[in-house]
């Protein structure tokens, strides 16, 4: 037998803490120990030990009755109590006052360091330093304890075990320490002598002799900078003596040799030394260096005076005691040659470096410290020199030498040397790079030159300046050139030309402009950039030469003022920027003129046109001149002489270039010409390397060059013809002396084809209207020998007559003063030669309405690129009084109306201030406007008065004829064609105005019918109706059908013409005028209303005309104009023409929407009755003239969809003859008489469906059959004959659509398809008793249900629905696709109500599962036409079940997709194959078969359905379009009220689960059977036993499973859509046989869950097929319904778990090994023998694993307690005998410290927590958690929120004041409950608590259970009573509830599915619409960690239960 032991330990704070040696059962391997807590206040009473069985799995301690059943040992003998008392006295006496140092008892003390300081003496890198440590402790320390200083890192002292220590008190610490360099660790050992007496063997820290110890040791500093030093820690590793508790060897066995008891950071002094900040702190050190070291100067230029300045600071103090010296070296130059005077500048207090001159050595000065220089101060001093005359840049350095004397005797002096090699700042000074460096000297300007170029008067002179400077001039600096005097200017200030760079981007530095004072001659450049030193900059600018009378040589220099970058510099006592330096000529200047600005004038002698050419033609030119200045291509004048030739033209816009010329002498060889209007220029260029100078030159330009004389001529010796040297306008110009004259070119002009009638009757002065389209014609001079005009020439006009205005506007766009350039067309042959073109004058400015002067400009086609730039001397008067006219107000404006009609017309006038009452007239072109008042005739309109800007002209005799056939227009008195001009008479001032507007009266020569067609597509079919181009002889026209006819008018050339011409339309029928029956669109039939005007395209359109009041044959039309007419059809005969037919047929008799086959006294037919058809026009007037003699017949045909084969389709109707015999439709062919035809006694047999109609034809002759037509017509029928016969036509009509419904339906099962899918053999009709009661979820097809065994393993393989008439005959002609649907539905009362009777005659409540389905019926008022039933919905996900509102796959032939529920009807039968119930189960289900389903939007309160989706086939509220009782049937059949044939014995069926799975096997205690090779719960190392008579620790649980075709699936959704399904648990008696009876074994529940829905207890189920021998059910039902339902405890599955099942045996000592339970779900709760008798077809069952029923173990033996001083005690005992039915498992060890009186604590009974008030929104629970996790303790918390916006995230503030301490790992579990607050399950954010205590907790929210858990972080410790505040921020996405479900916004962390819309859905689906408010107070359950000591069930004030 193995002894069990437990150790219990007390900490120094006197809380009892525990450690356990795990105790294991040798057979079950189960840990026996558990956590507990004990407070000291309870530990003054006797101790008892008990071992007791756990009463149930959900709680350990329940009540005294439970405890009394435990096996318990109590000890109250004096000896034991004395032992325990002694132990307890040892515990707590040790916490009394401390003993003296000589006491033999231990001094109980927690060690801390009361003193722990550390410092050093040398803070210099690489030097030795002495580290000093001072220590004192709060407790005594035993021999061998060690003190470790850690963190002295960064030294160069190597590892050693014997680092010498200096200790101020001997014998306390060893003289050598152990040093580790890498960690900076020094270990010192307490060196008290080892003795057997504890009092003499420790460091007594509380005495003056031993209390404080000072230890010092030497370390070498690191060789780097460490200004912050280190922060070492000190640790004590405490040793205890074996005899620490007194003499002897009683030693706690768990102690090792040493225990680390404290680690603390050491204190640093924080004081300075050697000038180093905090230099006394441990290991602070710096590398000696100069913090500041610079040597600078004041001026970097040669010869100027200079000041040298030294700035100095060291990072350690320098003293005279250390003999510190400072030296500045390499001071080259003539300014330093001996000891040098110097002066203090800053930093000095009192001569710290003395007053003597600096000591001189070669190129160096040295200073000696006289007192001391502080490391915290920067010292500055200076001395003066004069810069040398040459440039230099020496290298300067500073060195320091000193020897530091340490402040202790242990370390020798240590020398320090510092060298700062580069004290020069390299900073620019006065524009010199590194100019601040001492003795860097430069030359300011190394290069400075100026050059000029030419000497022509007025010519541009280019000046070039070059600088090379060592000054980095910057933007804003000014450099001045002096002496630039070029005569006296009119201003003292001006700018030279733009400065450009020559070299090195000079203008980027010196700018692109300069200010020139022409009086002083100063030219000032202001820098715009920064100069680069030693760079050769060169730039140039241009000045204009003075006249030839001026000749002065300037004296030039450069200087810089003091206000610029060089600043002020002193030279010989004077102050400058840079003194003036002379400018010189550059060495590369080769100008032969040595003196600048020598000026000479040119002379222009003559210009001769050597050939006799006309104006506008090319001519040879001879030019004679003297240049004066040197002209050559190498000069800036480019060797060019320019001749200005105003008005000369030729070439492109740039003229000509590179043309050879000759000259005498031979100096010029090339010419170019540029068109510039008044400034056109001819440039002559010298031969390369040849110069023209001061001699006359004659240059000949050949005529072949193409220079043309001006079109408007030139005058003699014209002064504007000039000469200049160089390019154009380069220099001054000089006029020609001699030149001949030339006369103009153009002599005549026409506007809008009208002869000029303008001012003074001049042929070159015309009138033009201000309009956008004006024709112009030009005439050339008759005496010109050659034709100068050519096609492509261009002209424009410009306002006014200003000279040379044509050139100035040549490139302008059209404007108010200029037209666009227009091309001209040459009209050849006659003389004078003419040009025509078109102007847009609409945008011109007519400053005077009656005439504003414009000038015509011209350019030849060969030089168009130049623009219209030539003057012509042609003047045009622009008038705006009348700008355009509009014919008949047609919206088209013209100034030249080319075609006016030969009949009445009007014009609308446009212009400036057209006045009513003024008059206008058209007169012949040859007449003048003075004749405008001539009387009206065929050639004169007469003066017409203007009204509203319109003038009308009429010819009264120009009208249609009034007699004759056909009717036509007569034109005897219409106007004569020809050209006319428009004149305007201004009534105000009696002025007659020439407008320049013209027109031409045009004769129509041809007429053409272009279109004659119906306005819209015909309403009938057939090729006779599709003639869309004309009313041909075979055309069929419909009465009242609008039509449009268009006639095109053409001129003599066949072109469309004659807008405004009147066109008249007449109608003739059978040789007589029938125009009175021809109506226009307005419904008028008068002749005047049938005249239309031709439009702008010559088209006359008769729109929407109709023929009314007549019908028949031989019609034709006639269209006519003055002098022309047209007939169509063209024959115009009495026996030919088109036909007119009626508009439509209509069914006059009204049909109803549904006919039932077998109603109205005819059991086999649907009776429609008599049907009358009428022929109408479109306004529903009966055409009584349609009589028998017209031979028009009517025929009828029955149609349905999809070409007659599918009654479920509403499109593509066709005859049904393919499936219906002609005898099934009773109808006859009839003939129209007086517009009517009647069918008698119409009826239809043997068919049903949704969409049917009747089709009717009216044809010209009867069909070939003469009988009813049922199928699509063949070629011999009337429809085909009408289409193919050009003289026949057909009119169709249709009835309204109607339904044909069956009288009833019946159901059958089985059968196989033979030959076609429409016939079935072997099917069996269902009877009232053969419908199944039970079917299996996801079952296999069942083929043979019988009355004896109606319950199947699945639905039949085939279920057939047969459509019947009232006689029961099959409607064999019924055919449709997708017209029958199968659905699974569920009774609304699927849970049976006790006391009601089922259809089987059984009473609900006695175990029957099948419901009564109360109220089950057809209800047409319901959206789904069902009462007491609704569509079954998915109860879990899978296949196409994705949400709780899905239903498609609850009935399906496929396990994975929704299939098989849609069927067609063939020959009156709909067959469904392979249907099985899926994804739902339970009682009260039916199949429903619906014919022609539809869906609507009606929602009723008693329907729990989703909102319908229009048009969706898959919708729950499905109903038939037929009468409800005629369009559906149920399975089981509910009889005639449900559209059925028979009434089943039961009203619904049960869908039993496919399978059940044991989710949790009974057990939880005792022995692991799986480990013994017996199948228990299937898991090794978990016990598989239960205590006899005790509720199972692990209660059984089962879950429902289905089968998806490949694997089983769970019902894992809480959708509550499955049906009622109880489950029963029984003992499987075959596991115990007769022993079940002999040992009295029974399975029972208690108050929560019984064995079944109807019984509390059951004996074993024998399961032998002979009867319920042991399946005896007794007892009333339990409080919880034992039925399958969703539970989160079942891992979120549908199933059931029992709460309190237990096994009863004969007595307390009776157990049983290897028992099983069976779980069953089916049609009854206790008639379980049906399971055997019906071959398991009525139930689904599953067995549990094996389990033992065991009893309690014996009492413990040999109990003893062993004390371990202040650390705790040990309990040991021997267990009693262990066996499989008496295992040592499932029990707890209790150590109780308690009083032994009082009802609350007499037995240390656990007190239940009282129910919390409802205001806290908490459930009434006795405990918040079980004892195993340490529960029972609670804290009250308070909440507040911000913001409190419904539906928005809120900050949650949690506050509490704990009643007890809270430690790391403790959890506060707060139930937010119903619902308070919530957060979505898929929250993905990060919730980090904030607030004053937020960092001490983590937060988690269980969105399913609405529980907030706050967990104290590791190491946290919160004292009792301390206020705690925690804030959960917005990022936690805790949602404030919203009563209105109106959420404000989407939330950030809730996932993409959680929008504001479905957040509302989420809340309402979880909590409904209950008014919600989050809790203001709540109770937090405190749960300690598994290995912790807090949070245990310590509710009793005087008692602690520890377990």
PDB file of N, CA and C in Angstrom, residues 558-624:
ATOM      1  N   UNK A 558      36.456  98.230 -62.960  1.00  0.00           N
ATOM      2  CA  UNK A 558      35.476  97.491 -62.170  1.00  0.00           C
ATOM      3  C   UNK A 558      35.754  97.721 -60.690  1.00  0.00           C
ATOM      4  N   UNK A 559      34.691  97.847 -59.891  1.00  0.00           N
ATOM      5  CA  UNK A 559      34.832  98.062 -58.448  1.00  0.00           C
ATOM      6  C   UNK A 559      33.639  97.431 -57.742  1.00  0.00           C
ATOM      7  N   UNK A 560      33.809  97.168 -56.398  1.00  0.00           N
ATOM      8  CA  UNK A 560      32.749  96.574 -55.579  1.00  0.00           C
ATOM      9  C   UNK A 560      32.601  97.404 -54.323  1.00  0.00           C
ATOM     10  N   UNK A 561      31.378  97.789 -53.985  1.00  0.00           N
ATOM     11  CA  UNK A 561      31.126  98.588 -52.798  1.00  0.00           C
ATOM     12  C   UNK A 561      31.161  97.759 -51.529  1.00  0.00           C
ATOM     13  N   UNK A 562      31.218  98.470 -50.399  1.00  0.00           N
ATOM     14  CA  UNK A 562      31.365  97.796 -49.095  1.00  0.00           C
ATOM     15  C   UNK A 562      30.111  97.044 -48.670  1.00  0.00           C
ATOM     16  N   UNK A 563      28.992  97.354 -49.269  1.00  0.00           N
ATOM     17  CA  UNK A 563      27.759  96.703 -48.815  1.00  0.00           C
ATOM     18  C   UNK A 563      27.515  95.342 -49.423  1.00  0.00           C
ATOM     19  N   UNK A 564      28.497  94.780 -50.125  1.00  0.00           N
ATOM     20  CA  UNK A 564      28.317  93.513 -50.814  1.00  0.00           C
ATOM     21  C   UNK A 564      29.078  92.393 -50.113  1.00  0.00           C
ATOM     22  N   UNK A 565      29.137  91.240 -50.779  1.00  0.00           N
ATOM     23  CA  UNK A 565      29.703  90.048 -50.139  1.00  0.00           C
ATOM     24  C   UNK A 565      31.124  90.257 -49.584  1.00  0.00           C
ATOM     25  N   UNK A 566      32.053  90.953 -50.277  1.00  0.00           N
ATOM     26  CA  UNK A 566      33.393  91.127 -49.679  1.00  0.00           C
ATOM     27  C   UNK A 566      33.386  91.949 -48.398  1.00  0.00           C
ATOM     28  N   UNK A 567      32.258  92.633 -48.147  1.00  0.00           N
ATOM     29  CA  UNK A 567      32.159  93.418 -46.918  1.00  0.00           C
ATOM     30  C   UNK A 567      33.120  94.601 -46.922  1.00  0.00           C
ATOM     31  N   UNK A 568      33.530  95.047 -45.714  1.00  0.00           N
ATOM     32  CA  UNK A 568      34.471  96.162 -45.548  1.00  0.00           C
ATOM     33  C   UNK A 568      35.865  95.612 -45.309  1.00  0.00           C
ATOM     34  N   UNK A 569      36.838  96.127 -46.095  1.00  0.00           N
ATOM     35  CA  UNK A 569      38.227  95.712 -45.936  1.00  0.00           C
ATOM     36  C   UNK A 569      39.099  96.967 -45.869  1.00  0.00           C
ATOM     37  N   UNK A 570      40.058  96.899 -44.981  1.00  0.00           N
ATOM     38  CA  UNK A 570      40.918  98.080 -44.718  1.00  0.00           C
ATOM     39  C   UNK A 570      42.232  97.909 -45.453  1.00  0.00           C
ATOM     40  N   UNK A 571      42.631  98.989 -46.181  1.00  0.00           N
ATOM     41  CA  UNK A 571      43.888  99.004 -46.940  1.00  0.00           C
ATOM     42  C   UNK A 571      44.471 100.398 -46.833  1.00  0.00           C
ATOM     43  N   UNK A 572      45.671 100.471 -46.198  1.00  0.00           N
ATOM     44  CA  UNK A 572      46.368 101.769 -46.033  1.00  0.00           C
ATOM     45  C   UNK A 572      45.453 102.781 -45.368  1.00  0.00           C
ATOM     46  N   UNK A 573      44.703 102.348 -44.391  1.00  0.00           N
ATOM     47  CA  UNK A 573      43.869 103.259 -43.617  1.00  0.00           C
ATOM     48  C   UNK A 573      42.539 103.565 -44.253  1.00  0.00           C
ATOM     49  N   UNK A 574      42.263 103.091 -45.498  1.00  0.00           N
ATOM     50  CA  UNK A 574      40.981 103.359 -46.167  1.00  0.00           C
ATOM     51  C   UNK A 574      40.144 102.078 -46.206  1.00  0.00           C
ATOM     52  N   UNK A 575      38.825 102.289 -46.247  1.00  0.00           N
ATOM     53  CA  UNK A 575      37.894 101.147 -46.236  1.00  0.00           C
ATOM     54  C   UNK A 575      37.276 100.974 -47.605  1.00  0.00           C
ATOM     55  N   UNK A 576      37.335  99.746 -48.114  1.00  0.00           N
ATOM     56  CA  UNK A 576      36.757  99.403 -49.414  1.00  0.00           C
ATOM     57  C   UNK A 576      35.908  98.142 -49.274  1.00  0.00           C
ATOM     58  N   UNK A 577      35.147  97.882 -50.378  1.00  0.00           N
ATOM     59  CA  UNK A 577      34.689  96.515 -50.599  1.00  0.00           C
ATOM     60  C   UNK A 577      35.835  95.839 -51.312  1.00  0.00           C
ATOM     61  N   UNK A 578      35.933  96.141 -52.674  1.00  0.00           N
ATOM     62  CA  UNK A 578      37.128  95.850 -53.462  1.00  0.00           C
ATOM     63  C   UNK A 578      37.435  97.128 -54.227  1.00  0.00           C
ATOM     64  N   UNK A 579      38.694  97.616 -54.102  1.00  0.00           N
ATOM     65  CA  UNK A 579      39.046  98.887 -54.732  1.00  0.00           C
ATOM     66  C   UNK A 579      38.966  98.764 -56.264  1.00  0.00           C
ATOM     67  N   UNK A 580      38.808  99.953 -56.977  1.00  0.00           N
ATOM     68  CA  UNK A 580      38.642  99.979 -58.428  1.00  0.00           C
ATOM     69  C   UNK A 580      39.840  99.386 -59.138  1.00  0.00           C
ATOM     70  N   UNK A 581      39.554  98.513 -60.176  1.00  0.00           N
ATOM     71  CA  UNK A 581      40.589  97.860 -60.961  1.00  0.00           C
ATOM     72  C   UNK A 581      40.294  98.095 -62.435  1.00  0.00           C
ATOM     73  N   UNK A 582      41.288  98.513 -63.246  1.00  0.00           N
ATOM     74  CA  UNK A 582      41.087  98.903 -64.645  1.00  0.00           C
ATOM     75  C   UNK A 582      40.684  97.707 -65.494  1.00  0.00           C
ATOM     76  N   UNK A 583      39.713  97.944 -66.492  1.00  0.00           N
ATOM     77  CA  UNK A 583      39.310  96.940 -67.467  1.00  0.00           C
ATOM     78  C   UNK A 583      40.189  97.091 -68.714  1.00  0.00           C
ATOM     79  N   UNK A 584      40.586  95.979 -69.324  1.00  0.00           N
ATOM     80  CA  UNK A 584      41.452  95.993 -70.506  1.00  0.00           C
ATOM     81  C   UNK A 584      40.784  95.293 -71.662  1.00  0.00           C
ATOM     82  N   UNK A 585      41.336  95.484 -72.882  1.00  0.00           N
ATOM     83  CA  UNK A 585      40.819  94.769 -74.053  1.00  0.00           C
ATOM     84  C   UNK A 585      41.350  93.340 -74.034  1.00  0.00           C
ATOM     85  N   UNK A 586      40.493  92.381 -74.445  1.00  0.00           N
ATOM     86  CA  UNK A 586      40.928  90.984 -74.400  1.00  0.00           C
ATOM     87  C   UNK A 586      42.010  90.747 -75.436  1.00  0.00           C
ATOM     88  N   UNK A 587      42.864  89.768 -75.141  1.00  0.00           N
ATOM     89  CA  UNK A 587      43.991  89.481 -76.023  1.00  0.00           C
ATOM     90  C   UNK A 587      43.535  88.951 -77.374  1.00  0.00           C
ATOM     91  N   UNK A 588      42.350  88.335 -77.471  1.00  0.00           N
ATOM     92  CA  UNK A 588      41.889  87.743 -78.719  1.00  0.00           C
ATOM     93  C   UNK A 588      41.086  88.685 -79.586  1.00  0.00           C
ATOM     94  N   UNK A 589      40.987  89.976 -79.297  1.00  0.00           N
ATOM     95  CA  UNK A 589      40.182  90.916 -80.071  1.00  0.00           C
ATOM     96  C   UNK A 589      40.930  91.286 -81.354  1.00  0.00           C
ATOM     97  N   UNK A 590      40.323  91.023 -82.563  1.00  0.00           N
ATOM     98  CA  UNK A 590      40.976  91.291 -83.862  1.00  0.00           C
ATOM     99  C   UNK A 590      40.290  92.418 -84.628  1.00  0.00           C
ATOM    100  N   UNK A 591      39.433  93.207 -83.975  1.00  0.00           N
ATOM    101  CA  UNK A 591      38.720  94.300 -84.642  1.00  0.00           C
ATOM    102  C   UNK A 591      39.742  95.286 -85.219  1.00  0.00           C
ATOM    103  N   UNK A 592      39.591  95.584 -86.541  1.00  0.00           N
ATOM    104  CA  UNK A 592      40.558  96.507 -87.179  1.00  0.00           C
ATOM    105  C   UNK A 592      40.332  97.954 -86.754  1.00  0.00           C
ATOM    106  N   UNK A 593      39.145  98.245 -86.218  1.00  0.00           N
ATOM    107  CA  UNK A 593      38.889  99.603 -85.718  1.00  0.00           C
ATOM    108  C   UNK A 593      39.431  99.679 -84.303  1.00  0.00           C
ATOM    109  N   UNK A 594      40.480 100.447 -84.162  1.00  0.00           N
ATOM    110  CA  UNK A 594      41.113 100.493 -82.847  1.00  0.00           C
ATOM    111  C   UNK A 594      40.373 101.391 -81.885  1.00  0.00           C
ATOM    112  N   UNK A 595      39.635 102.343 -82.427  1.00  0.00           N
ATOM    113  CA  UNK A 595      38.891 103.268 -81.559  1.00  0.00           C
ATOM    114  C   UNK A 595      37.413 102.892 -81.632  1.00  0.00           C
ATOM    115  N   UNK A 596      36.758 102.612 -80.511  1.00  0.00           N
ATOM    116  CA  UNK A 596      35.341 102.237 -80.529  1.00  0.00           C
ATOM    117  C   UNK A 596      34.444 103.366 -81.038  1.00  0.00           C
ATOM    118  N   UNK A 597      33.260 102.979 -81.575  1.00  0.00           N
ATOM    119  CA  UNK A 597      32.175 103.910 -81.908  1.00  0.00           C
ATOM    120  C   UNK A 597      32.569 104.963 -82.952  1.00  0.00           C
ATOM    121  N   UNK A 598      33.157 104.531 -84.118  1.00  0.00           N
ATOM    122  CA  UNK A 598      33.403 105.419 -85.274  1.00  0.00           C
ATOM    123  C   UNK A 598      32.230 105.259 -86.228  1.00  0.00           C
ATOM    124  N   UNK A 599      31.371 106.282 -86.491  1.00  0.00           N
ATOM    125  CA  UNK A 599      30.060 106.169 -87.126  1.00  0.00           C
ATOM    126  C   UNK A 599      30.065 106.775 -88.530  1.00  0.00           C
ATOM    127  N   UNK A 600      29.434 106.018 -89.638  1.00  0.00           N
ATOM    128  CA  UNK A 600      29.368 106.480 -91.037  1.00  0.00           C
ATOM    129  C   UNK A 600      27.968 106.213 -91.577  1.00  0.00           C
ATOM    130  N   UNK A 601      27.293 107.218 -92.367  1.00  0.00           N
ATOM    131  CA  UNK A 601      25.939 107.069 -92.910  1.00  0.00           C
ATOM    132  C   UNK A 601      25.977 106.452 -94.308  1.00  0.00           C
ATOM    133  N   UNK A 602      24.973 105.541 -94.727  1.00  0.00           N
ATOM    134  CA  UNK A 602      24.837 105.031 -96.102  1.00  0.00           C
ATOM    135  C   UNK A 602      24.028 106.009 -96.979  1.00  0.00           C
ATOM    136  N   UNK A 603      24.013 105.797 -98.380  1.00  0.00           N
ATOM    137  CA  UNK A 603      23.258 106.637 -99.325  1.00  0.00           C
ATOM    138  C   UNK A 603      22.472 105.695-100.260  1.00  0.00           C
ATOM    139  N   UNK A 604      21.046 105.931-100.458  1.00  0.00           N
ATOM    140  CA  UNK A 604      20.180 105.135-101.344  1.00  0.00           C
ATOM    141  C   UNK A 604      19.936 106.001-102.586  1.00  0.00           C
ATOM    142  N   UNK A 605      20.514 105.644-103.749  1.00  0.00           N
ATOM    143  CA  UNK A 605      20.489 106.500-104.944  1.00  0.00           C
ATOM    144  C   UNK A 605      19.217 106.301-105.741  1.00  0.00           C
ATOM    145  N   UNK A 606      18.855 105.049-106.180  1.00  0.00           N
ATOM    146  CA  UNK A 606      17.696 104.882-107.061  1.00  0.00           C
ATOM    147  C   UNK A 606      17.173 103.452-107.011  1.00  0.00           C
ATOM    148  N   UNK A 607      15.822 103.319-107.475  1.00  0.00           N
ATOM    149  CA  UNK A 607      15.183 102.019-107.673  1.00  0.00           C
ATOM    150  C   UNK A 607      14.481 102.080-109.022  1.00  0.00           C
ATOM    151  N   UNK A 608      14.830 101.136-109.975  1.00  0.00           N
ATOM    152  CA  UNK A 608      14.309 101.173-111.336  1.00  0.00           C
ATOM    153  C   UNK A 608      13.624  99.844-111.647  1.00  0.00           C
ATOM    154  N   UNK A 609      12.303  99.926-112.234  1.00  0.00           N
ATOM    155  CA  UNK A 609      11.619  98.737-112.734  1.00  0.00           C
ATOM    156  C   UNK A 609      12.003  98.636-114.202  1.00  0.00           C
ATOM    157  N   UNK A 610      12.878  97.750-114.564  1.00  0.00           N
ATOM    158  CA  UNK A 610      13.476  97.762-115.905  1.00  0.00           C
ATOM    159  C   UNK A 610      12.583  97.122-116.946  1.00  0.00           C
ATOM    160  N   UNK A 611      11.458  96.388-116.561  1.00  0.00           N
ATOM    161  CA  UNK A 611      10.548  95.791-117.549  1.00  0.00           C
ATOM    162  C   UNK A 611       9.178  96.431-117.382  1.00  0.00           C
ATOM    163  N   UNK A 612       8.372  96.493-118.513  1.00  0.00           N
ATOM    164  CA  UNK A 612       7.058  97.150-118.494  1.00  0.00           C
ATOM    165  C   UNK A 612       5.998  96.152-118.043  1.00  0.00           C
ATOM    166  N   UNK A 613       5.897  95.824-116.777  1.00  0.00           N
ATOM    167  CA  UNK A 613       4.925  94.856-116.242  1.00  0.00           C
ATOM    168  C   UNK A 613       3.756  95.584-115.578  1.00  0.00           C
ATOM    169  N   UNK A 614       2.585  94.880-115.518  1.00  0.00           N
ATOM    170  CA  UNK A 614       1.375  95.445-114.922  1.00  0.00           C
ATOM    171  C   UNK A 614       1.392  95.283-113.405  1.00  0.00           C
ATOM    172  N   UNK A 615       0.519  96.034-112.695  1.00  0.00           N
ATOM    173  CA  UNK A 615       0.417  95.852-111.248  1.00  0.00           C
ATOM    174  C   UNK A 615      -0.010  94.425-110.935  1.00  0.00           C
ATOM    175  N   UNK A 616       0.583  93.865-109.871  1.00  0.00           N
ATOM    176  CA  UNK A 616       0.300  92.474-109.488  1.00  0.00           C
ATOM    177  C   UNK A 616       1.168  91.484-110.209  1.00  0.00           C
ATOM    178  N   UNK A 617       2.018  91.930-111.187  1.00  0.00           N
ATOM    179  CA  UNK A 617       2.900  91.026-111.915  1.00  0.00           C
ATOM    180  C   UNK A 617       4.329  91.231-111.474  1.00  0.00           C
ATOM    181  N   UNK A 618       5.203  90.222-111.775  1.00  0.00           N
ATOM    182  CA  UNK A 618       6.608  90.289-111.381  1.00  0.00           C
ATOM    183  C   UNK A 618       7.384  91.245-112.286  1.00  0.00           C
ATOM    184  N   UNK A 619       8.482  91.828-111.708  1.00  0.00           N
ATOM    185  CA  UNK A 619       9.304  92.796-112.476  1.00  0.00           C
ATOM    186  C   UNK A 619      10.745  92.698-112.061  1.00  0.00           C
ATOM    187  N   UNK A 620      11.675  93.068-112.970  1.00  0.00           N
ATOM    188  CA  UNK A 620      13.100  93.171-112.628  1.00  0.00           C
ATOM    189  C   UNK A 620      13.334  94.471-111.860  1.00  0.00           C
ATOM    190  N   UNK A 621      14.229  94.429-110.821  1.00  0.00           N
ATOM    191  CA  UNK A 621      14.544  95.599-110.005  1.00  0.00           C
ATOM    192  C   UNK A 621      16.038  95.892-110.100  1.00  0.00           C
ATOM    193  N   UNK A 622      16.402  97.202-110.250  1.00  0.00           N
ATOM    194  CA  UNK A 622      17.809  97.632-110.210  1.00  0.00           C
ATOM    195  C   UNK A 622      17.937  98.653-109.091  1.00  0.00           C
ATOM    196  N   UNK A 623      18.815  98.355-108.062  1.00  0.00           N
ATOM    197  CA  UNK A 623      18.972  99.192-106.870  1.00  0.00           C
ATOM    198  C   UNK A 623      20.411  99.738-106.867  1.00  0.00           C
ATOM    199  N   UNK A 624      20.558 101.075-106.665  1.00  0.00           N
ATOM    200  CA  UNK A 624      21.877 101.712-106.611  1.00  0.00           C
ATOM    201  C   UNK A 624      22.022 102.397-105.264  1.00  0.00           C
TER     202      UNK A 624
END
